[in-house]
Coordinates of C-alpha atoms in Angstrom, one line a residue:
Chain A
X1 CA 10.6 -30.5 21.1
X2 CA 7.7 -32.9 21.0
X3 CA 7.4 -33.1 25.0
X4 CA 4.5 -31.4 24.4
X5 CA 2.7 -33.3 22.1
X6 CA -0.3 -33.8 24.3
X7 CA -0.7 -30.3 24.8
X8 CA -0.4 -29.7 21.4
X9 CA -3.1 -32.1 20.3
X10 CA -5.4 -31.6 22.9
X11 CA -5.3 -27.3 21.4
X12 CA -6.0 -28.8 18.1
X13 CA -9.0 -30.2 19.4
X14 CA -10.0 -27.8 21.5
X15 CA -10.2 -25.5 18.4
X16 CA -12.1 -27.5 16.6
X17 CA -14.7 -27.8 19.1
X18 CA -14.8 -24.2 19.9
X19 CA -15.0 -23.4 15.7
X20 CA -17.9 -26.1 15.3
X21 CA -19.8 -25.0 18.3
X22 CA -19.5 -21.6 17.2
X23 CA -20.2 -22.6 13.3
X24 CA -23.5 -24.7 14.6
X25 CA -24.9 -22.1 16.9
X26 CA -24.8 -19.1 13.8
X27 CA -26.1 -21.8 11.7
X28 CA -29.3 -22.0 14.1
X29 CA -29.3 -18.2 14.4
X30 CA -29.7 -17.5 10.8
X31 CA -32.8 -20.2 10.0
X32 CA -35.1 -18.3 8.1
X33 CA -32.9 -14.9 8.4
X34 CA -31.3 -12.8 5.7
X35 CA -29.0 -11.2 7.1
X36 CA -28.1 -10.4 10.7
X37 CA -26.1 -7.3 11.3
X38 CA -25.0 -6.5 8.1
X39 CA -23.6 -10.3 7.4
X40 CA -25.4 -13.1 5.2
X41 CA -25.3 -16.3 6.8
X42 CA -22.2 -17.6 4.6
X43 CA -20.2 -14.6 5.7
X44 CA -21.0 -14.8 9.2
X45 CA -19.8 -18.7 9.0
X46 CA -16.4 -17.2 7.5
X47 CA -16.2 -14.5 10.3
X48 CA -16.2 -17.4 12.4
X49 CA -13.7 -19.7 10.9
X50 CA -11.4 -16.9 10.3
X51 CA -12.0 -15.3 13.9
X52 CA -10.7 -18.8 15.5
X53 CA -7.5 -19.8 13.0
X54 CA -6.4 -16.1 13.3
X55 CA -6.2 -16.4 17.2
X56 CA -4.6 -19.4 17.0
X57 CA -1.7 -17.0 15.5
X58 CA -2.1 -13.7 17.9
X59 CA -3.0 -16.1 20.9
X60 CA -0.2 -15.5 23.8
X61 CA -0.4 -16.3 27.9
X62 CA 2.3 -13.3 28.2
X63 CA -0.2 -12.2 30.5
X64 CA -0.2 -15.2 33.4
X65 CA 3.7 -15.4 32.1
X66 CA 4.6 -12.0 33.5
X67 CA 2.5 -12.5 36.8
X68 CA 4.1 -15.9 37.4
X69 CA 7.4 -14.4 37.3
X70 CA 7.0 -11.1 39.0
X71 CA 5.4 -13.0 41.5
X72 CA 7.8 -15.9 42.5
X73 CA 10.7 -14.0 41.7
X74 CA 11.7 -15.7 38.5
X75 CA 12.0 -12.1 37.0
X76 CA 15.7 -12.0 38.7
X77 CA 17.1 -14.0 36.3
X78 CA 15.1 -12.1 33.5
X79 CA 17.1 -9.1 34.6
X80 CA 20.4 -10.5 34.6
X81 CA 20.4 -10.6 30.6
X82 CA 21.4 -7.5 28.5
X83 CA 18.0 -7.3 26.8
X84 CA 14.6 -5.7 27.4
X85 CA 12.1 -7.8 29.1
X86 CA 8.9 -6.9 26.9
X87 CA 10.5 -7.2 23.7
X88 CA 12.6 -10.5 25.0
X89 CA 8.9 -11.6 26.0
X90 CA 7.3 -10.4 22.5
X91 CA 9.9 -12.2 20.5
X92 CA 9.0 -15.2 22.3
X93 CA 5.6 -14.9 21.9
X94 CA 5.7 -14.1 18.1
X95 CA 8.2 -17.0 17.5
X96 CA 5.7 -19.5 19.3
X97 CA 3.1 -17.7 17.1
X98 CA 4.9 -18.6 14.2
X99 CA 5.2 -21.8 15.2
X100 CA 1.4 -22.2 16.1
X101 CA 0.8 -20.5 12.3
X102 CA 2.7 -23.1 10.5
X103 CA 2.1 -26.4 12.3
X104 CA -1.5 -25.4 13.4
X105 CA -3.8 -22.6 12.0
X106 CA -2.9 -23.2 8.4
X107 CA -3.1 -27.3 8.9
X108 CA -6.4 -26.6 10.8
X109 CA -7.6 -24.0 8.5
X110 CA -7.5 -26.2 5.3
X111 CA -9.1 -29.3 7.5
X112 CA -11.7 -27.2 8.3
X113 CA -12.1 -26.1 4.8
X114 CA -12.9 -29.8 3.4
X115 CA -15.5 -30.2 6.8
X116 CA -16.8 -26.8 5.2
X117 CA -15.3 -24.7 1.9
X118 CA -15.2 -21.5 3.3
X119 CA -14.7 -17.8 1.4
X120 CA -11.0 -16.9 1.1
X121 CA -9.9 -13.4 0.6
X122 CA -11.3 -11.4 -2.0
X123 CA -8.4 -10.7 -4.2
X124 CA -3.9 -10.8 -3.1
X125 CA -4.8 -7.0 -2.1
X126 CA -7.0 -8.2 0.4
X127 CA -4.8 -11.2 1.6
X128 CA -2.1 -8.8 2.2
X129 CA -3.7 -6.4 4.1
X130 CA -5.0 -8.9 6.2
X131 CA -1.7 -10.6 6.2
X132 CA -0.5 -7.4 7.9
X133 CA -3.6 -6.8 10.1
X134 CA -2.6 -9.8 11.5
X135 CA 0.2 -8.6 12.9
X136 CA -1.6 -6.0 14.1
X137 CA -3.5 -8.2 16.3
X138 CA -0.8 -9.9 17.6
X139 CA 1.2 -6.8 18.6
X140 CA -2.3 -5.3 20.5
X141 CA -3.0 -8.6 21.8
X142 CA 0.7 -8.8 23.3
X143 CA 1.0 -5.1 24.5
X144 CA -2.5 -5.4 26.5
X145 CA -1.5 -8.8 27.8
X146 CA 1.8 -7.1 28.8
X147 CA -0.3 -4.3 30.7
X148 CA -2.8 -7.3 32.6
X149 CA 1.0 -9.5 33.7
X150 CA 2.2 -6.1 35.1
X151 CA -0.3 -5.6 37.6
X152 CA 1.0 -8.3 39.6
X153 CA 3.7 -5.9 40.3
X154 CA 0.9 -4.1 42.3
X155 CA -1.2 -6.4 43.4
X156 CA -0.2 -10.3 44.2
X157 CA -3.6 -12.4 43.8
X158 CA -4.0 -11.5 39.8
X159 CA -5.9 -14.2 39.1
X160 CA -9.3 -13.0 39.0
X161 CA -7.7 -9.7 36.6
X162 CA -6.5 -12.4 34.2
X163 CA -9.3 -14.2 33.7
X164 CA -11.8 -10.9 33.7
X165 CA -9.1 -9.8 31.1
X166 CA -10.0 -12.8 29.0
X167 CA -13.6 -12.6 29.1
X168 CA -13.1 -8.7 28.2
X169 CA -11.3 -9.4 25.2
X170 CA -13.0 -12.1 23.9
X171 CA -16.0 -9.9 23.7
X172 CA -15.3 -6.4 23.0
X173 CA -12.9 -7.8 19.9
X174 CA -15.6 -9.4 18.2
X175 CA -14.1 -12.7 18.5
X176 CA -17.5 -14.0 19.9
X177 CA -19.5 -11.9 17.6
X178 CA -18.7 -9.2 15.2
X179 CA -19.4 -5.8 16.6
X180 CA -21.4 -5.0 14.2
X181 CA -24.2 -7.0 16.4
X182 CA -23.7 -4.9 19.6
X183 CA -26.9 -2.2 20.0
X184 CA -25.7 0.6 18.7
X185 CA -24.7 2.7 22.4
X186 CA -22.1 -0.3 23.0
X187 CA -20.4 0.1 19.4
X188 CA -19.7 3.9 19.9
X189 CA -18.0 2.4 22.7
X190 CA -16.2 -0.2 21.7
X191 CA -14.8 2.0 19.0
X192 CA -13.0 3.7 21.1
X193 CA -11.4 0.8 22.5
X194 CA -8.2 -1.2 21.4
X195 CA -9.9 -4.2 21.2
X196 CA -11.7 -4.4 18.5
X197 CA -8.5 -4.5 16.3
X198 CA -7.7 -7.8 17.2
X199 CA -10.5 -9.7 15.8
X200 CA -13.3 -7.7 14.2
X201 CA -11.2 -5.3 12.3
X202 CA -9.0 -7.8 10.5
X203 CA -12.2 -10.0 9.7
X204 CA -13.5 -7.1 7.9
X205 CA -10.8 -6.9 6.1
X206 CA -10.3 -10.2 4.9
X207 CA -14.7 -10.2 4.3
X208 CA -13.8 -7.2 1.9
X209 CA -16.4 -5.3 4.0
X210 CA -13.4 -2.6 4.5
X211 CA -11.8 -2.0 1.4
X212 CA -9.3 0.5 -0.3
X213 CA -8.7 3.3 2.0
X214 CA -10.9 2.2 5.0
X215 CA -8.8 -1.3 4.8
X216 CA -5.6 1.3 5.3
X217 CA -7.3 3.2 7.9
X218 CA -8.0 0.2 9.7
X219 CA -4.4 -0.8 9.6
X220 CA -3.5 2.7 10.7
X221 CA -5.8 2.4 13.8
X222 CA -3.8 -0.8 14.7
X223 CA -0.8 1.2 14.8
X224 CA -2.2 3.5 16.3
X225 CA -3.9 1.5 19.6
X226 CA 0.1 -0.4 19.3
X227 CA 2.1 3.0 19.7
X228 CA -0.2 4.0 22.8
X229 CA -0.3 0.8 24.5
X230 CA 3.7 0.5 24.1
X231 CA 4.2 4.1 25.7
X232 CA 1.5 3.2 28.2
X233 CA 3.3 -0.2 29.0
X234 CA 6.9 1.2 29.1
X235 CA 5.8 4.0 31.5
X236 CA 4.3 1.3 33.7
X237 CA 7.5 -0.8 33.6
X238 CA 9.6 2.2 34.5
X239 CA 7.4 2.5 37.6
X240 CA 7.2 -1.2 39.0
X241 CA 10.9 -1.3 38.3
X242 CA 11.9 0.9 40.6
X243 CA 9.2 -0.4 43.5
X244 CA 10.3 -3.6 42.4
X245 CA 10.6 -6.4 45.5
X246 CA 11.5 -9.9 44.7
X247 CA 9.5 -12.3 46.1
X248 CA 11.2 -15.7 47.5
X249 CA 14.6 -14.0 48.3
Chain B
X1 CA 41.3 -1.2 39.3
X2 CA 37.8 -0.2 41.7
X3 CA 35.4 -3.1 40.3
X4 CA 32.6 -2.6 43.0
X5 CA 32.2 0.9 45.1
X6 CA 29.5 1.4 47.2
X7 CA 29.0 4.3 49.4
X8 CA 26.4 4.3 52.1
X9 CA 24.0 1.8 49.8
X10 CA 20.6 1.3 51.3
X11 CA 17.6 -0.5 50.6
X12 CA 14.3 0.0 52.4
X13 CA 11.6 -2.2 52.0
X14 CA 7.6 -1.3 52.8
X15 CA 6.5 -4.2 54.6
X16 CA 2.8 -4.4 54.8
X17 CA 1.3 -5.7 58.7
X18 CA -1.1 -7.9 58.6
X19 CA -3.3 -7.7 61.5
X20 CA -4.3 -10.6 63.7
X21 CA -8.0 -12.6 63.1
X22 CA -10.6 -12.2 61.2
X23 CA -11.5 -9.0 62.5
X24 CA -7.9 -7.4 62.1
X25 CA -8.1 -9.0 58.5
X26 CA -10.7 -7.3 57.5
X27 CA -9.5 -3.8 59.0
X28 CA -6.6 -4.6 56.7
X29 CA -9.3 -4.0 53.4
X30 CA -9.6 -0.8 54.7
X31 CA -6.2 0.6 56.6
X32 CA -3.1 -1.1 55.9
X33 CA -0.2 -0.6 58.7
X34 CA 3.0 -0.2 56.7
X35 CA 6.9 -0.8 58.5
X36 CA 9.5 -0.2 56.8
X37 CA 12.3 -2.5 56.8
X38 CA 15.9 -2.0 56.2
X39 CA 17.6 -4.6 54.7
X40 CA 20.5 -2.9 53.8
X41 CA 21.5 -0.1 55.7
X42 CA 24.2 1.9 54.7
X43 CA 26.6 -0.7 53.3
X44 CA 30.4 0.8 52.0
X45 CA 32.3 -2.2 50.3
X46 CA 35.1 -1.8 47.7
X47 CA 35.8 -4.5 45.6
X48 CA 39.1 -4.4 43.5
X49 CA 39.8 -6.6 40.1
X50 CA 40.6 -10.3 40.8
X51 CA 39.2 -10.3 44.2
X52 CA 37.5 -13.3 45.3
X53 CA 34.9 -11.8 48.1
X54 CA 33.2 -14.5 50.0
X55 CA 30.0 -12.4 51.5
X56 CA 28.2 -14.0 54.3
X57 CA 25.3 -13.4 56.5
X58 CA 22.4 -15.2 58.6
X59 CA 19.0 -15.6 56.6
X60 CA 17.3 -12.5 56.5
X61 CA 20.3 -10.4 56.9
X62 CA 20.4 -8.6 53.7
X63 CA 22.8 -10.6 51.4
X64 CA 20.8 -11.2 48.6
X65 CA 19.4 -7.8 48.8
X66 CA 22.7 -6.4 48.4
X67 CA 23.8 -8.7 45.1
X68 CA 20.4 -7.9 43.9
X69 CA 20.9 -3.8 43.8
X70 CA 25.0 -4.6 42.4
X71 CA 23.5 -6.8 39.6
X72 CA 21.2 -4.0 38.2
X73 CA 17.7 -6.0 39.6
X74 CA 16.7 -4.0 42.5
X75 CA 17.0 0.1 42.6
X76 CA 18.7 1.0 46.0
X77 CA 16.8 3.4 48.2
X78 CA 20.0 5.7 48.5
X79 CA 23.5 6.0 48.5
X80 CA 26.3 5.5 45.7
X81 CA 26.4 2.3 43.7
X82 CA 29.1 2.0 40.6
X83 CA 29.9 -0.9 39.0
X84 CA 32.6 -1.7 36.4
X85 CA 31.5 1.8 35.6
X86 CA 27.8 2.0 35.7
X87 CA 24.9 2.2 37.8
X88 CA 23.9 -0.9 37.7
X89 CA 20.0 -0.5 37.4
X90 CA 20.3 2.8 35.3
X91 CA 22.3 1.1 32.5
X92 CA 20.9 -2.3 33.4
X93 CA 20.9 -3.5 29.3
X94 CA 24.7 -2.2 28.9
X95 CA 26.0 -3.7 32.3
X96 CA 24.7 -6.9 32.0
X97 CA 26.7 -7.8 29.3
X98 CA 30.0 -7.6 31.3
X99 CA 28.8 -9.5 34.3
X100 CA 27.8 -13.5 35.2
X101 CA 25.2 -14.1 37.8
X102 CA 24.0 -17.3 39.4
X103 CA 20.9 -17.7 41.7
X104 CA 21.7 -20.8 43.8
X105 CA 17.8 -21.2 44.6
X106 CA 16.6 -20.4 41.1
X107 CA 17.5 -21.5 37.0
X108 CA 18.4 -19.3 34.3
X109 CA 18.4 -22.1 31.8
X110 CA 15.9 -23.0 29.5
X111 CA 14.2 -25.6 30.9
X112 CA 12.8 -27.2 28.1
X113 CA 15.6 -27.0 26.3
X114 CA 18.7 -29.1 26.1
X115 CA 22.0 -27.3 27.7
X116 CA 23.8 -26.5 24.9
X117 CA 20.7 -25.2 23.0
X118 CA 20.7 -22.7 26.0
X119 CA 24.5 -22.2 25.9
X120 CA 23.7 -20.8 22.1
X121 CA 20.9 -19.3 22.9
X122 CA 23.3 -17.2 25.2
X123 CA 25.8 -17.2 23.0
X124 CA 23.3 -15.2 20.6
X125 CA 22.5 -12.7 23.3
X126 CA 25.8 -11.7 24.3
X127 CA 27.3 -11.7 21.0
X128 CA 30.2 -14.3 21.4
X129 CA 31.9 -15.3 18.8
X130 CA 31.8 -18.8 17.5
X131 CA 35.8 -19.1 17.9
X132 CA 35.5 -18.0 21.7
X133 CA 32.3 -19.9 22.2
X134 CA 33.8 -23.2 21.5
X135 CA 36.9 -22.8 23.1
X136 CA 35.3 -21.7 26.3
X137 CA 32.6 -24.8 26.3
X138 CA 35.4 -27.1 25.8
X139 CA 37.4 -25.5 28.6
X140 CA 33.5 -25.8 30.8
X141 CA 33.2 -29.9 29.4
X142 CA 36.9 -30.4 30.9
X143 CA 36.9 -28.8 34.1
X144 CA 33.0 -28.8 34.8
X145 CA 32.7 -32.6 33.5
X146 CA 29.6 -31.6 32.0
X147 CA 30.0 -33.0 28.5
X148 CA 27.7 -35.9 28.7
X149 CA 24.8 -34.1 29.9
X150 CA 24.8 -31.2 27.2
X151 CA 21.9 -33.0 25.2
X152 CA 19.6 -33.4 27.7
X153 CA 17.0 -31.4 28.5
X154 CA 17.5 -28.7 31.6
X155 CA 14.2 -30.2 33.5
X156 CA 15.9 -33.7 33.6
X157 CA 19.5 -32.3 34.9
X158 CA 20.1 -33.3 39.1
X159 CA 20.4 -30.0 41.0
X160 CA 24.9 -30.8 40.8
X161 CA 24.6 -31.6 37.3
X162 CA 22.1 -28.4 36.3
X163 CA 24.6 -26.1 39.1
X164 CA 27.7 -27.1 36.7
X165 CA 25.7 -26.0 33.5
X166 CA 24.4 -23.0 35.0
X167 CA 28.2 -21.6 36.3
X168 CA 28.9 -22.8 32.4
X169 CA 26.2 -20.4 31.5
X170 CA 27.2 -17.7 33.8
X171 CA 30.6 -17.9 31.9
X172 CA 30.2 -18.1 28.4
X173 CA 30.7 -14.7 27.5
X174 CA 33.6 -14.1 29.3
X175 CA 32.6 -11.6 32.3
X176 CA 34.8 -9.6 34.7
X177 CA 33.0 -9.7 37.2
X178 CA 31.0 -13.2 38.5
X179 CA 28.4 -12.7 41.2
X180 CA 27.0 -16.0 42.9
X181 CA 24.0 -16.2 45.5
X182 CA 24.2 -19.3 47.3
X183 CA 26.1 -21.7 44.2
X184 CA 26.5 -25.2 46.7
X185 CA 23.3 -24.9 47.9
X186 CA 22.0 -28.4 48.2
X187 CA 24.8 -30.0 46.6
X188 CA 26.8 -33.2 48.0
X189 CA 30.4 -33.0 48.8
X190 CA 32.3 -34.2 45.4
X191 CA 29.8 -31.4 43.6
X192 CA 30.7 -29.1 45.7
X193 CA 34.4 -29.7 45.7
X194 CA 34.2 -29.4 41.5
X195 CA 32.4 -26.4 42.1
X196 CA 35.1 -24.9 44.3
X197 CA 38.1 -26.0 42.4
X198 CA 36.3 -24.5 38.9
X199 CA 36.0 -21.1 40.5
X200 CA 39.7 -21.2 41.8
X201 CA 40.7 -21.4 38.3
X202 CA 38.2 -19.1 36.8
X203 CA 39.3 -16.5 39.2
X204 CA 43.4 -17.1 38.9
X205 CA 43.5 -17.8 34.8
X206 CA 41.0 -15.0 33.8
X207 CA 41.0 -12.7 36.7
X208 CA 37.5 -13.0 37.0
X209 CA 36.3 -10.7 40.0
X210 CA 33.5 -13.1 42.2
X211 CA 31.5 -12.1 45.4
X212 CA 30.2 -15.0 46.5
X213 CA 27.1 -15.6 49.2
X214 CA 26.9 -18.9 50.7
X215 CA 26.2 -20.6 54.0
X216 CA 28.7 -22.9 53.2
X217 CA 31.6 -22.0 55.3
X218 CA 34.2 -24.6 53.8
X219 CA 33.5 -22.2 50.4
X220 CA 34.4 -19.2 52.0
X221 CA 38.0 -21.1 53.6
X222 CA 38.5 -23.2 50.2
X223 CA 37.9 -19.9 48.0
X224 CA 37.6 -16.3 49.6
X225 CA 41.3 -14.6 51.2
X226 CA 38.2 -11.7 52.0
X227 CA 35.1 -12.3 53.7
X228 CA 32.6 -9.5 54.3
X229 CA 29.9 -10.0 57.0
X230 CA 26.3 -8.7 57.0
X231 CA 23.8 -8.6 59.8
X232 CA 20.4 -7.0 60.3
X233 CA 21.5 -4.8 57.0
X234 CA 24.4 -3.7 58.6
X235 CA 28.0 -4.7 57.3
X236 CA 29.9 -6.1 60.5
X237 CA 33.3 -7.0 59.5
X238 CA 35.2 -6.9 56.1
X239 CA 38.4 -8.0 55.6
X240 CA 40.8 -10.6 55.9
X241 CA 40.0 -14.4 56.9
X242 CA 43.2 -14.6 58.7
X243 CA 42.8 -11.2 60.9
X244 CA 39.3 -12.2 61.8
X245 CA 40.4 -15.3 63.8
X246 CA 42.5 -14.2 64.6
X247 CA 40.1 -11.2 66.5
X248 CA 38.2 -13.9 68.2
X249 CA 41.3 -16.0 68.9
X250 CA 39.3 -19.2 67.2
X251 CA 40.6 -21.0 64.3
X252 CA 37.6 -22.9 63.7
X253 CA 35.8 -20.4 61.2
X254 CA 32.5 -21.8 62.1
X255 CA 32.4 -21.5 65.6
X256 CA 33.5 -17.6 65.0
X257 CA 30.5 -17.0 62.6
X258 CA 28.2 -18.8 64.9
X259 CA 29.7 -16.3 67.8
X260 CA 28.7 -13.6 65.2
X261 CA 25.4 -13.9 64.4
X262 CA 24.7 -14.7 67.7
X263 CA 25.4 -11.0 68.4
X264 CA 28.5 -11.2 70.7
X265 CA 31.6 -9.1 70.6
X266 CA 34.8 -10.5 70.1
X267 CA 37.5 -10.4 73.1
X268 CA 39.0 -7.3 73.5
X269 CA 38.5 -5.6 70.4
X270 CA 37.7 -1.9 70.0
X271 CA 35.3 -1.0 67.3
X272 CA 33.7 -3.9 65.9
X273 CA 30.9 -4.1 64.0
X274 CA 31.4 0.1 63.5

């Protein structure tokens, strides 16, 4: 179990570089400002802090696992076992998830809160819901990284996908900066896009900024993007499965 | 009992040609040439309860391909596939459960975890009882000698050592019907031997089915009474190891095989390979 305790240090201070960078650069931004897209400077510090520990929960590499195994083969053996492979791979994901959440965004979460008290939820109600949203996020994150690992079934060099993938996400789910900053052409967009429920809805939740019914709706949309991206990915698998060609004998 | 029927099975591949230099390279961006290759070309093979099937081939000639489409992994192209009652890749989630497969070239452990943390994580997924699970892994530590290794992790295992734990695996819950690509690959002669004697039992106490692929012709005489023979997708011979040397008047079994994939008939027999 702890063969991987480099790794697992090194990710703990990889976070906290990428949380300070990110909490030092907003910091800067809002000298002399009021507020910036709808967030005072405390807030937008939270958004931050929050944005960071909660993908240390959703986080998966489903993505590069799939297309290492459809493309050297390894998915033979995957086969072989009377389960599903996506939900197989989603239970994986969400019990390494677990595992991250107990032994590495709540420890990191309350270190970072002595470096720099931040807000926490407005209420149990809101804790909940963002409890739940949370979930949301992982199940969205999982299904589109399930999507990105099955294109090596049509393509073999997927490199380039995953990593465009990443950039993608990072961006349109307000993980770098709430979407509430984008001009206003780019957030028509991006609501119409799954990805904003991984990051920026949840935030808003826990910020209180969507309360009541718009916290529910919210919740609903995640269930929503998570229903569509499931059908989408099954119809997908059904496809490659039947083109399927395993490479490496 | 029918365990295995397969009527005309085929599977075609589309083989993408790449062209020659840079030039032809970069006309591959634009057209691709496409060949389609058969690796299995309308294969019939009937495989009845308690058979021990020793299927051999040269490389390339469609072995793998074949345990690939029985074991539910590969769709075939065409033709009739039924196994233990199912279509393999239709009911893949259902069938699985009553077969064993190992990959001599690839694991199916976990392998970061120690063996028997796999062996229970299997035991979870196919349901076995506690009762059955122990009596089997003590039956596996007897005969498999794999007892002092069960604590260690997967990735620390030697390729004999991991090959013992992953027919273990294969076993655990019991399956009818045993298929095994290539199980001695790379393994020295007292492994191998083990390996051998192990699926002797397996197949005479529980009437476990097994088609076995190797290259290793002292498997097929130790274990198989049947021996099927594939070449360029097409099945050449199937039947008995006795009547086929005695159709090439040889006794030594790899001087026949070595006559076989060379292409040449045997002496004065009508139909072969038909």
């Amino acid at each position: 179990m702890l063969a991987y305790r480099a790794t697992y240090l090194t990710g703990i201070f990889n976070y906290t570089i990428q949380i300070g960078a990110y909490f030092f650069l907003w910091q800067a931004v809002y000298e002399n400002q009021g507020r910036l897209g709808g967030m005072a400077q405390e807030e937008m510090l939270t958004y931050v802090i929050i944005a960071w520990v909660a993908r240390s929960f959703y986080f998966n590499t489903l993505d590069r696992t799939l297309s290492d195994e459809i493309r050297e083969g390894q998915i033979a053996t995957e086969l072989i076992r009377p389960y599903s492979y996506q939900w197989a791979k989603m239970a994986r994901s969400l019990g390494e998830g677990l595992f991250r959440l107990l032994f590495f965004t709540i420890p990191g979460a309350v270190f970072i809160y002595f470096l720099h008290p931040f807000g926490g939820p407005a209420g149990w109600t809101v804790g909940v819901l963002f409890a739940i949203s949370l979930m949301g996020s992982f199940l969205i994150n999982s299904q589109i990284n399930l999507l990105v690992g099955y294109l090596a079934f049509f393509t073999l060099s997927t490199s380039g996908i995953l990593r465009a993938k990443r950039v993608v996400v990072d961006l349109l789910s307000g993980l770098l900066m709430p979407i509430s900053f984008y001009p206003l052409w780019a957030r028509e967009i991006i609501e119409y896009l799954p990805f904003q429920a991984i990051t920026y809805l949840p935030n808003m939740i826990y910020l209180g900024k969507l309360e009541g019914l718009k916290a529910i709706k919210a919740l609903a949309l995640q269930g929503f993007w998570f229903v569509v991206l499931l059908m989408m990915s099954y119809f997908i698998w059904r496809l490659a499965v039947r083109k399927l060609t395993i490479q490496g004998g | 009992m029918v365990i295995i029927e397969a009527k005309g099975l085929t599977k075609e591949f589309k083989i993408f040609r790449r062209r020659e230099g840079v030039v032809g390279a970069f006309r591959d961006l634009f057209t691709r040439q496409y060949q389609v290759l058969k690796a299995v070309d309308n294969i019939d093979f009937v495989v009845r309860q308690g058979e021990l099937v020793g299927y051999i081939g040269a490389n390339g000639a469609g072995k793998s391909t074949t345990i690939k489409m029985m074991t539910g992994i590969l769709v075939p192209t065409s033709g009739h596939l039924q196994v233990n009652g199912f279509c393999p890749h239709r009911n893949r989630e259902k069938y699985t459960r009553g077969i064993g497969v190992v990959f001599g070239q690839r694991s199916q452990l976990w392998w970061d975890l120690a063996v028997i943390e796999s062996f229970r994580l299997l035991q979870r997924i196919y349901r076995v009882s506690e009762v059955d699970f122990q009596q089997r892994l003590h039956r596996f530590e007897d005969i498999l000698d794999i007892g002092d290794y069960l604590h260690l992790p997967v990735r620390k295992l030697s390729l004999g050592q991991r090959m013992r734990c992953e027919l273990a695996a294969a076993l655990l819950h019991n399956p009818t019907l045993l298929f095994l690509d290539e199980p001695t690959i790379g393994l020295d002669v007292l492994a191998k031997a083990n390996i051998r004697d192990f699926l002797k039992e397996v197949n005479q106490t529980l009437e476990t089915t097994i088609i076995l692929t190797t290259h290793d012709l002292g498997d097929i005489e130790a274990l198989c009474s049947r021996v099927a023979i594939i070449d360029q997708g097409k099945m050449l011979y199937d039947g008995s190891l006795d009547q086929l040397r005695a159709h090439w008047g040889e006794d030594n079994l790899e001087e026949v095989v070595k006559d076989i994939y060379q292409g040449q008939q045997p002496p004065g027999v009508k139909g072969w390979g038909e």
